[in-house]
PDB file of C-alpha atoms in Angstrom:
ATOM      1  CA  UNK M1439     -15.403  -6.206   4.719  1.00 84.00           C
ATOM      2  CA  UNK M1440     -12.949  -6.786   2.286  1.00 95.00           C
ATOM      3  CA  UNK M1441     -14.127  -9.409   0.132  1.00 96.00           C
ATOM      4  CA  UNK M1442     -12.741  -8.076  -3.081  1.00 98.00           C
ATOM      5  CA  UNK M1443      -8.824  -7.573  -2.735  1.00 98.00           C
ATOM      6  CA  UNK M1444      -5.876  -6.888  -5.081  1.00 98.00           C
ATOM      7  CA  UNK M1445      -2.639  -7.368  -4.790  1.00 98.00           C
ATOM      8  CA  UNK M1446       0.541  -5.759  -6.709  1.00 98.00           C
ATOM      9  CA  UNK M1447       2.827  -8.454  -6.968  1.00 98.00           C
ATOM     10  CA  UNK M1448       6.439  -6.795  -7.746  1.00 98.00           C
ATOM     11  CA  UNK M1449       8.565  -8.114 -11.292  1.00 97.00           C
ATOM     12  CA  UNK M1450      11.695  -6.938  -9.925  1.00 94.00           C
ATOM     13  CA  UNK M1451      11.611  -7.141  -6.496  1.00 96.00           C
ATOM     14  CA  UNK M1452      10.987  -9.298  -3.572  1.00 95.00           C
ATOM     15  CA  UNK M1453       7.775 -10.957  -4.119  1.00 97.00           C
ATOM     16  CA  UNK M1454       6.866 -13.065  -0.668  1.00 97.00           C
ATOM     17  CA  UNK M1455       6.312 -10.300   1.792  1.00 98.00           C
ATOM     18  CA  UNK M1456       3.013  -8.994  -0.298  1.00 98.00           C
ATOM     19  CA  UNK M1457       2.101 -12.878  -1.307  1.00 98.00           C
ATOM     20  CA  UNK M1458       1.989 -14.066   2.463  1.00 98.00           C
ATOM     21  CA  UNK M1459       0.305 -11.169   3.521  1.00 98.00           C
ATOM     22  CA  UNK M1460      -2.433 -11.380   0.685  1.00 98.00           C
ATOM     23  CA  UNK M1461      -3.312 -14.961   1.206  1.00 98.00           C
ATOM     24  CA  UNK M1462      -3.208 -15.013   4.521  1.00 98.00           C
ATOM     25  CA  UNK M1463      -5.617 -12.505   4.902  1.00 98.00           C
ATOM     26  CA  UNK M1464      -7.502 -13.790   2.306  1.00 98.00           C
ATOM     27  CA  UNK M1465      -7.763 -17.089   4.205  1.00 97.00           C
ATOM     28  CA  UNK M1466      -8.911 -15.265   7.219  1.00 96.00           C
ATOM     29  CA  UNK M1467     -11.642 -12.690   5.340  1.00 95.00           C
ATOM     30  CA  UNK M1468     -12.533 -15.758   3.130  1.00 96.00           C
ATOM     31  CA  UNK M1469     -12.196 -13.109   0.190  1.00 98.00           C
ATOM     32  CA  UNK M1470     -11.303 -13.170  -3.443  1.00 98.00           C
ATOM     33  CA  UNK M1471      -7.914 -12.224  -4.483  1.00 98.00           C
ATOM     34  CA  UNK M1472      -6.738 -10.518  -7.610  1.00 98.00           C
ATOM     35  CA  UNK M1473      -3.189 -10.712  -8.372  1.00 98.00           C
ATOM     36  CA  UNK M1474      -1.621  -8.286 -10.712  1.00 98.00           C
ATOM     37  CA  UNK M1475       2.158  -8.441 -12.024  1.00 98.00           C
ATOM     38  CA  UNK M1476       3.751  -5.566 -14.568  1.00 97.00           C
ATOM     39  CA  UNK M1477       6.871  -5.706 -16.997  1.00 96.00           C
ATOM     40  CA  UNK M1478       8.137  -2.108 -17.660  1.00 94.00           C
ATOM     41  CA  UNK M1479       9.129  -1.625 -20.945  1.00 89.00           C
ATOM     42  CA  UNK M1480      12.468   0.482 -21.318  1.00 79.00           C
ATOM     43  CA  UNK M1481      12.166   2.534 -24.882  1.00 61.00           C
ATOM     44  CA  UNK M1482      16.058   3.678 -24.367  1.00 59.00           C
ATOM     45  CA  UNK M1483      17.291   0.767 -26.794  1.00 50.00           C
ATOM     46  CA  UNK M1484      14.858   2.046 -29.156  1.00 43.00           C
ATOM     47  CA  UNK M1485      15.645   6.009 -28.849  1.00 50.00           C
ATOM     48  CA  UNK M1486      19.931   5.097 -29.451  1.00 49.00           C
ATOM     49  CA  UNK M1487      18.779   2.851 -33.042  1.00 48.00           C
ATOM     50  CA  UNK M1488      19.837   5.824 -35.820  1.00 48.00           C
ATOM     51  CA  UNK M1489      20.184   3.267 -38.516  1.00 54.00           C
ATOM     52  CA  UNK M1490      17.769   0.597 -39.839  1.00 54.00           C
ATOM     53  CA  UNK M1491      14.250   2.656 -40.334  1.00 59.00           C
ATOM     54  CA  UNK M1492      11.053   2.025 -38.582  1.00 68.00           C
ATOM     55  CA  UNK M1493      11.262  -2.159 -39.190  1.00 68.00           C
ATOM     56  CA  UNK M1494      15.031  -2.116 -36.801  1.00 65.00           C
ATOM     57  CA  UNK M1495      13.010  -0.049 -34.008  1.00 66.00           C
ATOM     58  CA  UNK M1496      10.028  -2.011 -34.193  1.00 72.00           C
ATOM     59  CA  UNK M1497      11.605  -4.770 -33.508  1.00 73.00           C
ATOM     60  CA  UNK M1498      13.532  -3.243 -30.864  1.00 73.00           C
ATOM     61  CA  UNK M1499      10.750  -2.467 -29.313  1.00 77.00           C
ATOM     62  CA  UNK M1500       8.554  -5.390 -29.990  1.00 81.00           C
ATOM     63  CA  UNK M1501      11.746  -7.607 -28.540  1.00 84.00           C
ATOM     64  CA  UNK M1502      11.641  -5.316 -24.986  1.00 85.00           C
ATOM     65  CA  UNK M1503       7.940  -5.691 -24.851  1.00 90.00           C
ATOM     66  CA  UNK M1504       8.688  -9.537 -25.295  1.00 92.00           C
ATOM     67  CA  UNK M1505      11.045  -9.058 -22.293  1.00 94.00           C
ATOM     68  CA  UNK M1506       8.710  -7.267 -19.975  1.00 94.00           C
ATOM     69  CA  UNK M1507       5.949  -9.611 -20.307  1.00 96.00           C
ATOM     70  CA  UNK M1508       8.181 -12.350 -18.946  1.00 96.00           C
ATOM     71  CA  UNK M1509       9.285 -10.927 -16.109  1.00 96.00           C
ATOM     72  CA  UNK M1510       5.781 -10.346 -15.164  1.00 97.00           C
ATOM     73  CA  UNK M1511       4.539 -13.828 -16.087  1.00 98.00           C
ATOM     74  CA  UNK M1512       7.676 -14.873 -13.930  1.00 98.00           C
ATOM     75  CA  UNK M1513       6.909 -12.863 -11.199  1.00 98.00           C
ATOM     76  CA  UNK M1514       2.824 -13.807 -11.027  1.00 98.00           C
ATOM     77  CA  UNK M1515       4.044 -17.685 -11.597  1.00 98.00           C
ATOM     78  CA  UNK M1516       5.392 -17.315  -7.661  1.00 98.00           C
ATOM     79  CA  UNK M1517       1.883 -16.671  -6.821  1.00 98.00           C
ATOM     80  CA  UNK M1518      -0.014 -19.153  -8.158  1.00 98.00           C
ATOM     81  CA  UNK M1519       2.136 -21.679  -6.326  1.00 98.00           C
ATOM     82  CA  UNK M1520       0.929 -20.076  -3.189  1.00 98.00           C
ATOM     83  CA  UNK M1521      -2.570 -19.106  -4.161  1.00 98.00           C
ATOM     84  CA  UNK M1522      -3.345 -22.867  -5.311  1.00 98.00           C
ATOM     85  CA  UNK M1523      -1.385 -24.480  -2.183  1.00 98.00           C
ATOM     86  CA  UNK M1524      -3.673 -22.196  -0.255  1.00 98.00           C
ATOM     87  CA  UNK M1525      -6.428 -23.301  -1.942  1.00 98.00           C
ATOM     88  CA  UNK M1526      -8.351 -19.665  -2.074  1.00 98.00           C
ATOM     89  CA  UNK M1527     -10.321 -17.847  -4.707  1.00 98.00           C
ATOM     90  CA  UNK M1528      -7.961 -15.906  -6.690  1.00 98.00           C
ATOM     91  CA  UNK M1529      -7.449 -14.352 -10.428  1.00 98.00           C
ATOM     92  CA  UNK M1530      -4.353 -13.239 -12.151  1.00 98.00           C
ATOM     93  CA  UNK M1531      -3.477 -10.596 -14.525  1.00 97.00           C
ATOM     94  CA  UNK M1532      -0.357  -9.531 -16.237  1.00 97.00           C
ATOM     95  CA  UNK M1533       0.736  -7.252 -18.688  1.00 94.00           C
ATOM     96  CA  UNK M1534       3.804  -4.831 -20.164  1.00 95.00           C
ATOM     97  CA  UNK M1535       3.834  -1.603 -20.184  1.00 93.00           C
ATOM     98  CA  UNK M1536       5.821   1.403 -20.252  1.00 91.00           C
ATOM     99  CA  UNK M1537       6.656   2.786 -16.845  1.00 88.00           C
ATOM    100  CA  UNK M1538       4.357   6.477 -17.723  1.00 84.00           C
ATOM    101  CA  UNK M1539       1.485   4.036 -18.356  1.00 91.00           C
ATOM    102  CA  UNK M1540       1.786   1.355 -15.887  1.00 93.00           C
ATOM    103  CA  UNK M1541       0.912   3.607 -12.799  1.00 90.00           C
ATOM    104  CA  UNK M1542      -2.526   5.029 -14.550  1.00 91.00           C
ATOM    105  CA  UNK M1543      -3.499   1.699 -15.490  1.00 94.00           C
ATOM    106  CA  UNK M1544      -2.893  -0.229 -11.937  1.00 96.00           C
ATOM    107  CA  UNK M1545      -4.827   2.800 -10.712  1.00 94.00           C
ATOM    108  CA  UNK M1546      -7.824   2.504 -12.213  1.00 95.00           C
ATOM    109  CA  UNK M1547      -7.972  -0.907 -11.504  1.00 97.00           C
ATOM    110  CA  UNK M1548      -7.205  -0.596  -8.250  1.00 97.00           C
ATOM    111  CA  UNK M1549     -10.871   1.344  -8.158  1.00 97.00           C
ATOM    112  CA  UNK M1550     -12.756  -1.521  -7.943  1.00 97.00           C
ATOM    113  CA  UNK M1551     -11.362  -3.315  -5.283  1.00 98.00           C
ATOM    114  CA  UNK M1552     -12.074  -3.137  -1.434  1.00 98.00           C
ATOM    115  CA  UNK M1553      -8.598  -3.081  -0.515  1.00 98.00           C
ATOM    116  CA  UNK M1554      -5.321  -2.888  -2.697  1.00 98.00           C
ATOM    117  CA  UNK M1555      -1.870  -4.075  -1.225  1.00 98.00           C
ATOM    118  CA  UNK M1556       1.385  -3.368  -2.151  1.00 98.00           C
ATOM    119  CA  UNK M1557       5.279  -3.814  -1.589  1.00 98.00           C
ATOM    120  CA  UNK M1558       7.315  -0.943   0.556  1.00 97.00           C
ATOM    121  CA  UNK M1559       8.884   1.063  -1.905  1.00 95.00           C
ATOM    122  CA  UNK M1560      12.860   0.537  -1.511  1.00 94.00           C
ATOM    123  CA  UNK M1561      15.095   3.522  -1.943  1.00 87.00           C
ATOM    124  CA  UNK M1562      18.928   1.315  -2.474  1.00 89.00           C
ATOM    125  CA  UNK M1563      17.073  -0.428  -5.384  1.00 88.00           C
ATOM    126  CA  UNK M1564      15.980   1.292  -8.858  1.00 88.00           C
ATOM    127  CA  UNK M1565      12.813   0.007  -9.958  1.00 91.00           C
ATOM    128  CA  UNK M1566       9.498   1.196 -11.535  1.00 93.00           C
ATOM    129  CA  UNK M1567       7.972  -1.380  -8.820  1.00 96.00           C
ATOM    130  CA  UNK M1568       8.747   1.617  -5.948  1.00 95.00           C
ATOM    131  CA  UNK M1569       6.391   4.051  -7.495  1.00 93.00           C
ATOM    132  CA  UNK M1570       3.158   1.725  -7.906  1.00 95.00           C
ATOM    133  CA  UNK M1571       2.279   2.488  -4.031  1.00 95.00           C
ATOM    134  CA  UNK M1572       2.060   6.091  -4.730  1.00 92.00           C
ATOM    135  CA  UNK M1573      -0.103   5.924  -7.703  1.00 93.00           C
ATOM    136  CA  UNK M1574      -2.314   3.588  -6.376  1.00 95.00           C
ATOM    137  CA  UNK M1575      -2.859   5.635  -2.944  1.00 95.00           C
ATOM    138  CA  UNK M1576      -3.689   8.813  -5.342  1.00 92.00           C
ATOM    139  CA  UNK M1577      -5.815   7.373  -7.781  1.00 92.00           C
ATOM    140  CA  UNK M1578      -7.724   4.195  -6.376  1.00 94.00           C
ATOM    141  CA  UNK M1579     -10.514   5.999  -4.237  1.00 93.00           C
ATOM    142  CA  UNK M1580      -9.858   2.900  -1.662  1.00 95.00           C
ATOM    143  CA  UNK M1581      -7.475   2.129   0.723  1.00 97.00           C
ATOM    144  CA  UNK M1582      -3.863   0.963   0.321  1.00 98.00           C
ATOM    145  CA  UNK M1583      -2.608  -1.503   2.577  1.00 98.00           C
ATOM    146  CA  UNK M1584       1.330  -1.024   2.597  1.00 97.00           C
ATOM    147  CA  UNK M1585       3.630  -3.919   3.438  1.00 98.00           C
ATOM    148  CA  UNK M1586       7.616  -3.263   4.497  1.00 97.00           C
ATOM    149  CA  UNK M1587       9.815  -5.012   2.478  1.00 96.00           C
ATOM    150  CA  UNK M1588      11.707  -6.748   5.700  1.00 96.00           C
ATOM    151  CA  UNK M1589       8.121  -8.126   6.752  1.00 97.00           C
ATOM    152  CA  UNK M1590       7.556 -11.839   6.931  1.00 96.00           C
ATOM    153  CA  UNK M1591       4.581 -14.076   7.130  1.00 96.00           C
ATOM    154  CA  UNK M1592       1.038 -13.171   7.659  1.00 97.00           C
ATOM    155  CA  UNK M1593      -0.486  -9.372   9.071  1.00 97.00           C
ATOM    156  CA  UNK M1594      -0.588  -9.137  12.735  1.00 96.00           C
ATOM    157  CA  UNK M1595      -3.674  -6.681  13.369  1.00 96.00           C
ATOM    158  CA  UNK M1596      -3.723  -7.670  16.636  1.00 97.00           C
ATOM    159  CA  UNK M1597      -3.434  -4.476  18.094  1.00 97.00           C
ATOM    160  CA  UNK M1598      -4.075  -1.306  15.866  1.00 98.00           C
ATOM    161  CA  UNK M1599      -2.716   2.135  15.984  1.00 97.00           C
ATOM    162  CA  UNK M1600      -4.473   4.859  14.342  1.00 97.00           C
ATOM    163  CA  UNK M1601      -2.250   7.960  13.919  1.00 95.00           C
ATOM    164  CA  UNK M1602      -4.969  10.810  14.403  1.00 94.00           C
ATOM    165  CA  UNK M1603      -5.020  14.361  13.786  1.00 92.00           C
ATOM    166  CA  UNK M1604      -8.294  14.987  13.165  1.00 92.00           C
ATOM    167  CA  UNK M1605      -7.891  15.321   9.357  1.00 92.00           C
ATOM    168  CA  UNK M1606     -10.136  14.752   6.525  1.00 94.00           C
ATOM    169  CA  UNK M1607      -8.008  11.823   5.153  1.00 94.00           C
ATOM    170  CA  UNK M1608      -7.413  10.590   8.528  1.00 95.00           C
ATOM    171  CA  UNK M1609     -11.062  10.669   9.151  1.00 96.00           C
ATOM    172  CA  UNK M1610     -11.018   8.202   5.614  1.00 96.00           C
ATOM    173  CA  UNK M1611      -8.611   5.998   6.663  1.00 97.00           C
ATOM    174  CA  UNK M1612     -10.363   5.179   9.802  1.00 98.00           C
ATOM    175  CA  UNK M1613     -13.131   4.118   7.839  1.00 97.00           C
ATOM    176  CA  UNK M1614     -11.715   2.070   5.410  1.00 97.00           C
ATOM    177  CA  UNK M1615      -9.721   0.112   8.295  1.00 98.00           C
ATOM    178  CA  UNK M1616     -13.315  -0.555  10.272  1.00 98.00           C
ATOM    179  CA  UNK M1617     -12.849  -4.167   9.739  1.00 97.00           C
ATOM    180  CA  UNK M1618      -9.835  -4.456  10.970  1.00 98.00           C
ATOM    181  CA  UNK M1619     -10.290  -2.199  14.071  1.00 98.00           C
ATOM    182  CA  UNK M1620     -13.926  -4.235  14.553  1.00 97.00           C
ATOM    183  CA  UNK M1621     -11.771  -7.220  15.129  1.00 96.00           C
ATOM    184  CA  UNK M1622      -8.768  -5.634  16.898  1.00 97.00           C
ATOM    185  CA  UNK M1623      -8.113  -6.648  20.233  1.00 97.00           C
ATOM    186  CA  UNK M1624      -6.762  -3.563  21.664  1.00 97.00           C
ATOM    187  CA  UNK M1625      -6.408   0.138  19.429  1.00 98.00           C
ATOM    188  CA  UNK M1626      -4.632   2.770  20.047  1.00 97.00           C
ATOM    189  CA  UNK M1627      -5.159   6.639  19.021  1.00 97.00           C
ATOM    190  CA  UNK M1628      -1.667   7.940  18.547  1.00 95.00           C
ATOM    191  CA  UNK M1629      -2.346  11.990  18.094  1.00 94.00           C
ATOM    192  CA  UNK M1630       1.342  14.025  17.570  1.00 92.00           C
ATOM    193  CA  UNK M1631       1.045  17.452  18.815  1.00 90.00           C
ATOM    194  CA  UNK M1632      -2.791  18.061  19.146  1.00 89.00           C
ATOM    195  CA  UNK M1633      -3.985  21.071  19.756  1.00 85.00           C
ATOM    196  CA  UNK M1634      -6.522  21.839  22.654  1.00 79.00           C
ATOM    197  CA  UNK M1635     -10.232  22.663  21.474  1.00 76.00           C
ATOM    198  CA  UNK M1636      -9.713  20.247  18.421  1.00 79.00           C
ATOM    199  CA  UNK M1637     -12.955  19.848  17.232  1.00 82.00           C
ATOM    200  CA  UNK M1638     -12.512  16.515  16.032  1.00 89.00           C
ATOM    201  CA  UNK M1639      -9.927  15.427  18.844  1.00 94.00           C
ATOM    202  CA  UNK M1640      -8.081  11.858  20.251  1.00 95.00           C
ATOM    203  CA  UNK M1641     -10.565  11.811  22.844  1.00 95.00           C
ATOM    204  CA  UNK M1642     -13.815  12.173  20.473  1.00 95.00           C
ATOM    205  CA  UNK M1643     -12.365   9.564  17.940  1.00 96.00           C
ATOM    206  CA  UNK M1644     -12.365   6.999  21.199  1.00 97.00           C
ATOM    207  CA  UNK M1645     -15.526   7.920  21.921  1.00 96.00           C
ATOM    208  CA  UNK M1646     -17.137   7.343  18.848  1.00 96.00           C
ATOM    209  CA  UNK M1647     -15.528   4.241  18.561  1.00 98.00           C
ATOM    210  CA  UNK M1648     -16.666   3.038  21.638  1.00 97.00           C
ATOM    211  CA  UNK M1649     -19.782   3.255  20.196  1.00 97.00           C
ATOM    212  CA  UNK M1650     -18.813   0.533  17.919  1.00 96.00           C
ATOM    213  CA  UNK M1651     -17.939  -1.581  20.452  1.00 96.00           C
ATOM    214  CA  UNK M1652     -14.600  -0.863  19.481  1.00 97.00           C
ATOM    215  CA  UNK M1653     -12.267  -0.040  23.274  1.00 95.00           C
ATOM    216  CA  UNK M1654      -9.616   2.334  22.268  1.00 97.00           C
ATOM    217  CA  UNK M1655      -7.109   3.957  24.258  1.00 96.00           C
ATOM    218  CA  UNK M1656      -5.636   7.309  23.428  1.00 96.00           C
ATOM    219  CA  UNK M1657      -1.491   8.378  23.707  1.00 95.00           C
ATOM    220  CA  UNK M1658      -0.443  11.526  23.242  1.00 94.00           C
ATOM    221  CA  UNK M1659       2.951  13.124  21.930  1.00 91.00           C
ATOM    222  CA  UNK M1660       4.709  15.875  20.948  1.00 90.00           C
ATOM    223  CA  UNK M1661       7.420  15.792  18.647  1.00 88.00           C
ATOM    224  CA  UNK M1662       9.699  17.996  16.228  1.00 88.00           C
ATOM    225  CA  UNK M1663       7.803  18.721  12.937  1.00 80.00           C
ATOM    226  CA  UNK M1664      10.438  16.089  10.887  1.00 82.00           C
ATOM    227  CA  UNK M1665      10.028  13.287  13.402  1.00 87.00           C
ATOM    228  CA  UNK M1666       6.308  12.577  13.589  1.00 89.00           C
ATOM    229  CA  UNK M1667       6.889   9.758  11.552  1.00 89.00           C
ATOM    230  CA  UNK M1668       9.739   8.660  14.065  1.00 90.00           C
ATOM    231  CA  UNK M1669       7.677   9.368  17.299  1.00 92.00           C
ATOM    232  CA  UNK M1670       4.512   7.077  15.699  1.00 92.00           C
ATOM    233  CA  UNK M1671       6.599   4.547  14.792  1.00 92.00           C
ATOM    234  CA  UNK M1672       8.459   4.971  18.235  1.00 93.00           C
ATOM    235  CA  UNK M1673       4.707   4.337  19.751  1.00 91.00           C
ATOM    236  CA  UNK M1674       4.105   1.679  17.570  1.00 91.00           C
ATOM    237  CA  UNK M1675       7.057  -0.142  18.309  1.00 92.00           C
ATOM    238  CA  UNK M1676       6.446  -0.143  21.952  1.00 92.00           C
ATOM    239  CA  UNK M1677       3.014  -1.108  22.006  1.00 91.00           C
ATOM    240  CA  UNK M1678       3.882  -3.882  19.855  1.00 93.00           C
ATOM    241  CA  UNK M1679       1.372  -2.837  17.161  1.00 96.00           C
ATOM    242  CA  UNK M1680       0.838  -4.133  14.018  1.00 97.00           C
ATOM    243  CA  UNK M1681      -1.199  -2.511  11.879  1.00 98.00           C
ATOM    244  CA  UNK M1682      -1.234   1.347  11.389  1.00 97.00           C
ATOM    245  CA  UNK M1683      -3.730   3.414   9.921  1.00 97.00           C
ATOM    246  CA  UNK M1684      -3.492   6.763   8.085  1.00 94.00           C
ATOM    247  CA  UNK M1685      -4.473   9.002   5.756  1.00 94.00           C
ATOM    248  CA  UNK M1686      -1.954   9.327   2.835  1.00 91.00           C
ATOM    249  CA  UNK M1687      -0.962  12.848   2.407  1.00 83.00           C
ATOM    250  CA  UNK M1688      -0.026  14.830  -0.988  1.00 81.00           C
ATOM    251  CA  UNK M1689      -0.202  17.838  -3.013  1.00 69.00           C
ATOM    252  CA  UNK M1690      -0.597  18.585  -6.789  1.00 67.00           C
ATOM    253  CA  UNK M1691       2.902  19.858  -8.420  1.00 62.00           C
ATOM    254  CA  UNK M1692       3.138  19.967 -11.994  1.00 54.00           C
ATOM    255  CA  UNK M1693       0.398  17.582 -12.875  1.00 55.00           C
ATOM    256  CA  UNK M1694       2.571  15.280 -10.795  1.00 63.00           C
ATOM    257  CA  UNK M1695       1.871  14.408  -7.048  1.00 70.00           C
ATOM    258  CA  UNK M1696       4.014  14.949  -4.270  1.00 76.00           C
ATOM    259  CA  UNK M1697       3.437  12.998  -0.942  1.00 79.00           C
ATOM    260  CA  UNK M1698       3.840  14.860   2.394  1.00 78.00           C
ATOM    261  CA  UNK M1699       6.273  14.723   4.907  1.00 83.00           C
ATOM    262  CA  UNK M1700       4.823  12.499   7.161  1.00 87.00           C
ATOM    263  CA  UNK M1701       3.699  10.463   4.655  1.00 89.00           C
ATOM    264  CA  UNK M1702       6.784  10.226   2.666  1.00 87.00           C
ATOM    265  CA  UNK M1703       8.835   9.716   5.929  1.00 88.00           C
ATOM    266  CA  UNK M1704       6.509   6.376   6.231  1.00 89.00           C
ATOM    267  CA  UNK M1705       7.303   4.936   2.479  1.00 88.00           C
ATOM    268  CA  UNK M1706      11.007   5.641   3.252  1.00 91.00           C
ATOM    269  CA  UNK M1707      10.752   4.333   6.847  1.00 90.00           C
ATOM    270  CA  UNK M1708       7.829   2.060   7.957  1.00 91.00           C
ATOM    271  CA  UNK M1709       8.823  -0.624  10.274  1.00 91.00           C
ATOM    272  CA  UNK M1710       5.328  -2.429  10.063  1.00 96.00           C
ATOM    273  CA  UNK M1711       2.346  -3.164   7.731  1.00 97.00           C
ATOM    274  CA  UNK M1712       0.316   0.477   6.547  1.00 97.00           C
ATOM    275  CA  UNK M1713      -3.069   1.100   5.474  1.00 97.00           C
ATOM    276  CA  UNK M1714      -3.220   4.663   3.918  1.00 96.00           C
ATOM    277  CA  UNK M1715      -6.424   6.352   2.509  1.00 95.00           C
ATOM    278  CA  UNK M1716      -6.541   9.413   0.853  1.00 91.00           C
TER     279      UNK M1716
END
């Protein structure tokens, strides 16, 4: 139910959209929040040093590291404010690392959480903060709740969409958002070009939700294979929804992973708050 949450708090980018969306909902689940805050360390200055030996690039290096950890302690300072004004059960962690290091290690730690949630990445901005969604959403093994950067104030889950089609990960993602659809007041099964027969269709996902006690309504579209993101959203936006659930799409490439269209489209795109399971 959520009783165990993390929360990536960005050290170069806009902190308050995650921060009031974490407390809040940590208010409202009476949970325990975990804040974590990373400084990347940039080894650049280090590779230009040709003169000086090892004790010049140490220093260098030791220097940046000193850097890094300040911006994170600056950045996890902004939510302490808010975590003690708001009274709630919360611990903090911060730490600098190099950018190849800092995704594996929020990862792991993401494992042990219910629920991990994290800033929009933002393409106009360079930052080591934009990739910490995508590592987290492959290597967690929970869901990722994903907030836009333009959002303000608490999550409206209200009314939930669920973009369906009948996938594995979308099957996931359902079940990792059961709280939130158990206390939904209206849901809605978005399903982009299903096909007829689907053995795990729209119309069977609302049934065995009803089950749950859980009224859902199902809308049906078709749309060009690069604008499914558009035409959810486009649902979404007239529905007035705010929450939507996925599953988070991506292949291996490289020993690297690549998100899918759909799914990519949303990180560049989202207009409201995201929970993604994969």
């Amino acid at each position: 139910m959520f009783r165990n949450i993390l929360v990536h708090i960005p050290s170069e980018r806009p902190v308050r959209p995650v921060i009031d969306v974490a407390v809040a909902l940590t208010i409202a689940r009476r949970s325990h929040l975990d804040a974590v805050a990373i400084g990347y360390e940039s080894m650049s200055a280090a590779g230009m040093l040709v003169e000086g030996g090892g004790a010049a690039v140490a220093a260098v290096i030791g220097a940046e590291q000193e850097r890094a950890q300040e911006r994170a302690n600056a950045a996890i300072a902004v939510f302490e404010i808010e975590a003690k004004l708001a009274q709630i059960a919360y611990g903090t962690r911060t730490f600098a690392a190099i950018p190849a290091e800092a995704g594996q290690t929020i990862g792991a730690l993401a494992r042990l959480y219910d629920m991990t949630i994290v800033l929009q990445p933002e393409l106009a901005k360079t930052s080591y903060d934009n990739e910490i969604p995508q590592q987290i959403l492959f290597n967690s093994g929970g869901p990722m709740l994903m907030v836009p950067y333009i959002h303000k104030g608490a999550l409206d889950a209200h009314h939930v969409g669920i973009a369906w089609d009948g996938s594995r990960l979308a099957a996931r993602a359902v079940r990792d958002a059961m709280p939130f659809l158990m206390g939904a007041k209206a849901v809605t099964v978005i399903a982009v070009n299903e096909a007829a027969g689907d053995d795990a269709s729209s119309d069977q996902l609302a049934t065995h939700l009803g089950r749950r006690g859980i009224a859902a309504r199902v809308q049906r579209l078709t749309a060009d294979r690069g604008d499914v993101q558009g035409a959810i959203l486009s649902v979404a936006a007239e529905s007035r929804t705010g929450l939507l659930v996925m599953g988070g799409y991506g292949h291996s490439r490289l020993q690297e992973r690549i998100l899918g269209g759909v799914t990519r489209s949303m990180f560049d795109c989202m207009t409201v708050p995201v929970l993604m399971s994969h």
